[in-house]
PDB file of C-alpha atoms in Angstrom:
ATOM      1  CA  GLN A  24     200.881 192.156 253.587  1.00  0.00           C
ATOM      2  CA  VAL A  25     197.856 190.812 251.731  1.00  0.00           C
ATOM      3  CA  ARG A  26     194.922 189.136 253.395  1.00  0.00           C
ATOM      4  CA  LEU A  27     192.865 186.727 251.300  1.00  0.00           C
ATOM      5  CA  VAL A  28     189.565 185.192 252.354  1.00  0.00           C
ATOM      6  CA  GLU A  29     187.829 182.646 250.123  1.00  0.00           C
ATOM      7  CA  SER A  30     184.149 181.840 250.091  1.00  0.00           C
ATOM      8  CA  GLY A  31     181.647 180.062 247.889  1.00  0.00           C
ATOM      9  CA  GLY A  32     182.771 176.470 248.191  1.00  0.00           C
ATOM     10  CA  GLY A  33     180.330 173.675 248.761  1.00  0.00           C
ATOM     11  CA  SER A  34     178.925 170.433 247.428  1.00  0.00           C
ATOM     12  CA  VAL A  35     177.256 170.137 244.046  1.00  0.00           C
ATOM     13  CA  GLN A  36     176.323 167.412 241.610  1.00  0.00           C
ATOM     14  CA  ALA A  37     178.258 166.870 238.411  1.00  0.00           C
ATOM     15  CA  GLY A  38     177.172 169.328 235.756  1.00  0.00           C
ATOM     16  CA  GLY A  39     176.380 171.994 238.294  1.00  0.00           C
ATOM     17  CA  SER A  40     177.996 175.343 238.953  1.00  0.00           C
ATOM     18  CA  LEU A  41     179.698 177.197 241.759  1.00  0.00           C
ATOM     19  CA  LYS A  42     181.193 180.652 242.018  1.00  0.00           C
ATOM     20  CA  LEU A  43     184.133 181.135 244.337  1.00  0.00           C
ATOM     21  CA  SER A  44     185.051 184.523 245.726  1.00  0.00           C
ATOM     22  CA  CYS A  45     188.264 185.787 247.265  1.00  0.00           C
ATOM     23  CA  ALA A  46     188.215 189.072 249.132  1.00  0.00           C
ATOM     24  CA  ALA A  47     191.609 190.745 249.185  1.00  0.00           C
ATOM     25  CA  SER A  48     193.021 193.540 251.277  1.00  0.00           C
ATOM     26  CA  GLY A  49     196.415 195.072 251.897  1.00  0.00           C
ATOM     27  CA  SER A  50     199.234 195.628 249.429  1.00  0.00           C
ATOM     28  CA  SER A  51     198.855 195.970 245.699  1.00  0.00           C
ATOM     29  CA  TRP A  52     199.600 192.875 243.645  1.00  0.00           C
ATOM     30  CA  CYS A  53     200.810 191.975 240.177  1.00  0.00           C
ATOM     31  CA  GLY A  54     198.387 189.127 239.697  1.00  0.00           C
ATOM     32  CA  MET A  55     195.968 186.846 241.433  1.00  0.00           C
ATOM     33  CA  GLY A  56     195.177 183.235 240.828  1.00  0.00           C
ATOM     34  CA  TRP A  57     193.411 180.085 241.840  1.00  0.00           C
ATOM     35  CA  PHE A  58     195.038 176.800 242.776  1.00  0.00           C
ATOM     36  CA  ARG A  59     193.530 173.526 243.906  1.00  0.00           C
ATOM     37  CA  GLN A  60     194.644 170.415 245.699  1.00  0.00           C
ATOM     38  CA  ALA A  61     192.784 167.136 245.388  1.00  0.00           C
ATOM     39  CA  PRO A  62     193.217 164.265 247.851  1.00  0.00           C
ATOM     40  CA  GLY A  63     196.515 162.499 247.271  1.00  0.00           C
ATOM     41  CA  LYS A  64     197.710 165.021 244.691  1.00  0.00           C
ATOM     42  CA  GLU A  65     200.009 168.020 244.690  1.00  0.00           C
ATOM     43  CA  ARG A  66     198.666 171.529 244.520  1.00  0.00           C
ATOM     44  CA  GLN A  67     197.731 172.387 240.944  1.00  0.00           C
ATOM     45  CA  TRP A  68     197.593 175.783 239.298  1.00  0.00           C
ATOM     46  CA  VAL A  69     194.148 176.494 237.872  1.00  0.00           C
ATOM     47  CA  SER A  70     194.022 180.069 236.597  1.00  0.00           C
ATOM     48  CA  THR A  71     195.675 183.477 236.801  1.00  0.00           C
ATOM     49  CA  ILE A  72     194.566 187.010 236.093  1.00  0.00           C
ATOM     50  CA  THR A  73     197.018 189.899 235.966  1.00  0.00           C
ATOM     51  CA  THR A  74     196.309 193.521 236.745  1.00  0.00           C
ATOM     52  CA  ASP A  75     195.909 194.308 233.041  1.00  0.00           C
ATOM     53  CA  GLY A  76     193.147 191.701 232.781  1.00  0.00           C
ATOM     54  CA  THR A  77     195.081 188.965 231.000  1.00  0.00           C
ATOM     55  CA  THR A  78     193.760 185.528 231.934  1.00  0.00           C
ATOM     56  CA  THR A  79     195.224 182.050 231.644  1.00  0.00           C
ATOM     57  CA  TYR A  80     193.850 178.610 232.507  1.00  0.00           C
ATOM     58  CA  THR A  81     195.054 175.088 232.891  1.00  0.00           C
ATOM     59  CA  ASP A  82     193.815 172.956 229.998  1.00  0.00           C
ATOM     60  CA  SER A  83     191.466 170.832 232.068  1.00  0.00           C
ATOM     61  CA  VAL A  84     189.233 173.789 232.967  1.00  0.00           C
ATOM     62  CA  LYS A  85     189.295 175.808 229.746  1.00  0.00           C
ATOM     63  CA  GLY A  86     185.794 176.548 228.538  1.00  0.00           C
ATOM     64  CA  ARG A  87     184.282 175.678 231.903  1.00  0.00           C
ATOM     65  CA  PHE A  88     185.919 178.048 234.404  1.00  0.00           C
ATOM     66  CA  THR A  89     186.182 181.814 234.201  1.00  0.00           C
ATOM     67  CA  ILE A  90     188.442 183.947 236.369  1.00  0.00           C
ATOM     68  CA  SER A  91     187.565 187.581 236.905  1.00  0.00           C
ATOM     69  CA  GLN A  92     188.224 190.435 239.272  1.00  0.00           C
ATOM     70  CA  ASP A  93     186.281 193.378 240.597  1.00  0.00           C
ATOM     71  CA  ASN A  94     188.855 196.051 241.312  1.00  0.00           C
ATOM     72  CA  ALA A  95     186.360 198.292 243.091  1.00  0.00           C
ATOM     73  CA  LYS A  96     185.633 195.509 245.571  1.00  0.00           C
ATOM     74  CA  ASN A  97     189.158 194.047 245.606  1.00  0.00           C
ATOM     75  CA  THR A  98     187.591 190.671 244.953  1.00  0.00           C
ATOM     76  CA  LEU A  99     188.681 187.752 242.799  1.00  0.00           C
ATOM     77  CA  TYR A 100     186.157 185.280 241.381  1.00  0.00           C
ATOM     78  CA  LEU A 101     186.197 181.855 239.832  1.00  0.00           C
ATOM     79  CA  GLN A 102     183.007 180.901 238.041  1.00  0.00           C
ATOM     80  CA  MET A 103     182.949 177.130 237.662  1.00  0.00           C
ATOM     81  CA  ASN A 104     180.443 175.590 235.271  1.00  0.00           C
ATOM     82  CA  SER A 105     179.889 172.035 234.055  1.00  0.00           C
ATOM     83  CA  LEU A 106     181.632 170.724 237.129  1.00  0.00           C
ATOM     84  CA  LYS A 107     183.101 167.239 237.051  1.00  0.00           C
ATOM     85  CA  THR A 108     183.891 164.873 239.885  1.00  0.00           C
ATOM     86  CA  GLU A 109     187.584 165.361 239.149  1.00  0.00           C
ATOM     87  CA  ASP A 110     187.202 169.043 240.042  1.00  0.00           C
ATOM     88  CA  THR A 111     186.780 168.008 243.663  1.00  0.00           C
ATOM     89  CA  ALA A 112     189.532 169.703 245.647  1.00  0.00           C
ATOM     90  CA  VAL A 113     190.359 172.386 248.136  1.00  0.00           C
ATOM     91  CA  TYR A 114     190.570 175.618 246.173  1.00  0.00           C
ATOM     92  CA  TYR A 115     192.968 178.382 247.183  1.00  0.00           C
ATOM     93  CA  CYS A 116     193.228 181.934 245.996  1.00  0.00           C
ATOM     94  CA  ALA A 117     196.663 183.494 245.851  1.00  0.00           C
ATOM     95  CA  ALA A 118     198.283 186.845 245.166  1.00  0.00           C
ATOM     96  CA  ALA A 119     201.634 187.678 243.591  1.00  0.00           C
ATOM     97  CA  VAL A 120     203.162 190.638 245.370  1.00  0.00           C
ATOM     98  CA  ILE A 121     206.571 191.545 243.962  1.00  0.00           C
ATOM     99  CA  TRP A 122     208.502 194.717 243.286  1.00  0.00           C
ATOM    100  CA  ASN A 123     208.363 194.580 239.487  1.00  0.00           C
ATOM    101  CA  CYS A 124     205.336 192.951 237.876  1.00  0.00           C
ATOM    102  CA  PHE A 125     207.257 192.403 234.644  1.00  0.00           C
ATOM    103  CA  TYR A 126     209.164 189.575 236.328  1.00  0.00           C
ATOM    104  CA  MET A 127     206.143 187.704 237.670  1.00  0.00           C
ATOM    105  CA  THR A 128     206.414 183.904 237.469  1.00  0.00           C
ATOM    106  CA  PRO A 129     204.389 181.012 238.923  1.00  0.00           C
ATOM    107  CA  LYS A 130     206.686 181.182 241.945  1.00  0.00           C
ATOM    108  CA  SER A 131     205.674 184.788 242.531  1.00  0.00           C
ATOM    109  CA  PHE A 132     202.472 183.813 244.346  1.00  0.00           C
ATOM    110  CA  ASN A 133     203.440 184.522 247.905  1.00  0.00           C
ATOM    111  CA  TYR A 134     200.165 185.195 249.701  1.00  0.00           C
ATOM    112  CA  TRP A 135     197.524 182.543 250.152  1.00  0.00           C
ATOM    113  CA  GLY A 136     194.018 182.151 251.453  1.00  0.00           C
ATOM    114  CA  GLN A 137     192.992 179.339 253.754  1.00  0.00           C
ATOM    115  CA  GLY A 138     191.158 177.388 251.075  1.00  0.00           C
ATOM    116  CA  THR A 139     187.576 176.399 250.454  1.00  0.00           C
ATOM    117  CA  GLN A 140     186.343 172.872 249.799  1.00  0.00           C
ATOM    118  CA  VAL A 141     184.617 172.080 246.520  1.00  0.00           C
ATOM    119  CA  THR A 142     183.026 168.653 246.296  1.00  0.00           C
ATOM    120  CA  VAL A 143     181.422 167.432 243.085  1.00  0.00           C
ATOM    121  CA  SER A 144     179.371 164.258 243.294  1.00  0.00           C
ATOM    122  CA  SER A 145     178.097 162.037 240.504  1.00  0.00           C
TER     123      SER A 145
END
């Protein structure tokens, strides 16, 4: 079992920054990631970081968002800069806990936080 608790959401003006945190506890994981869901839209993958430090991002946030992890603190971060109104969404952190990390896929994320609201105003 993995417990994930997000924090850092809030309301900012366009062009501003926020840093989301996700404190994790429990089982080891193959990777962690961030997803978001805007009103009227399906949940969207944002970014993933694997245990070896490899990072990936959806195109719309490349150059603006940075995913990182602090292994000593078991904490995942998402630094969000140059925020746009279209970034408004509930942001979720997630963990992929599977037997063999080699076979990790987007469907491998099986533990989820409760979400934190990010609102970007113009």
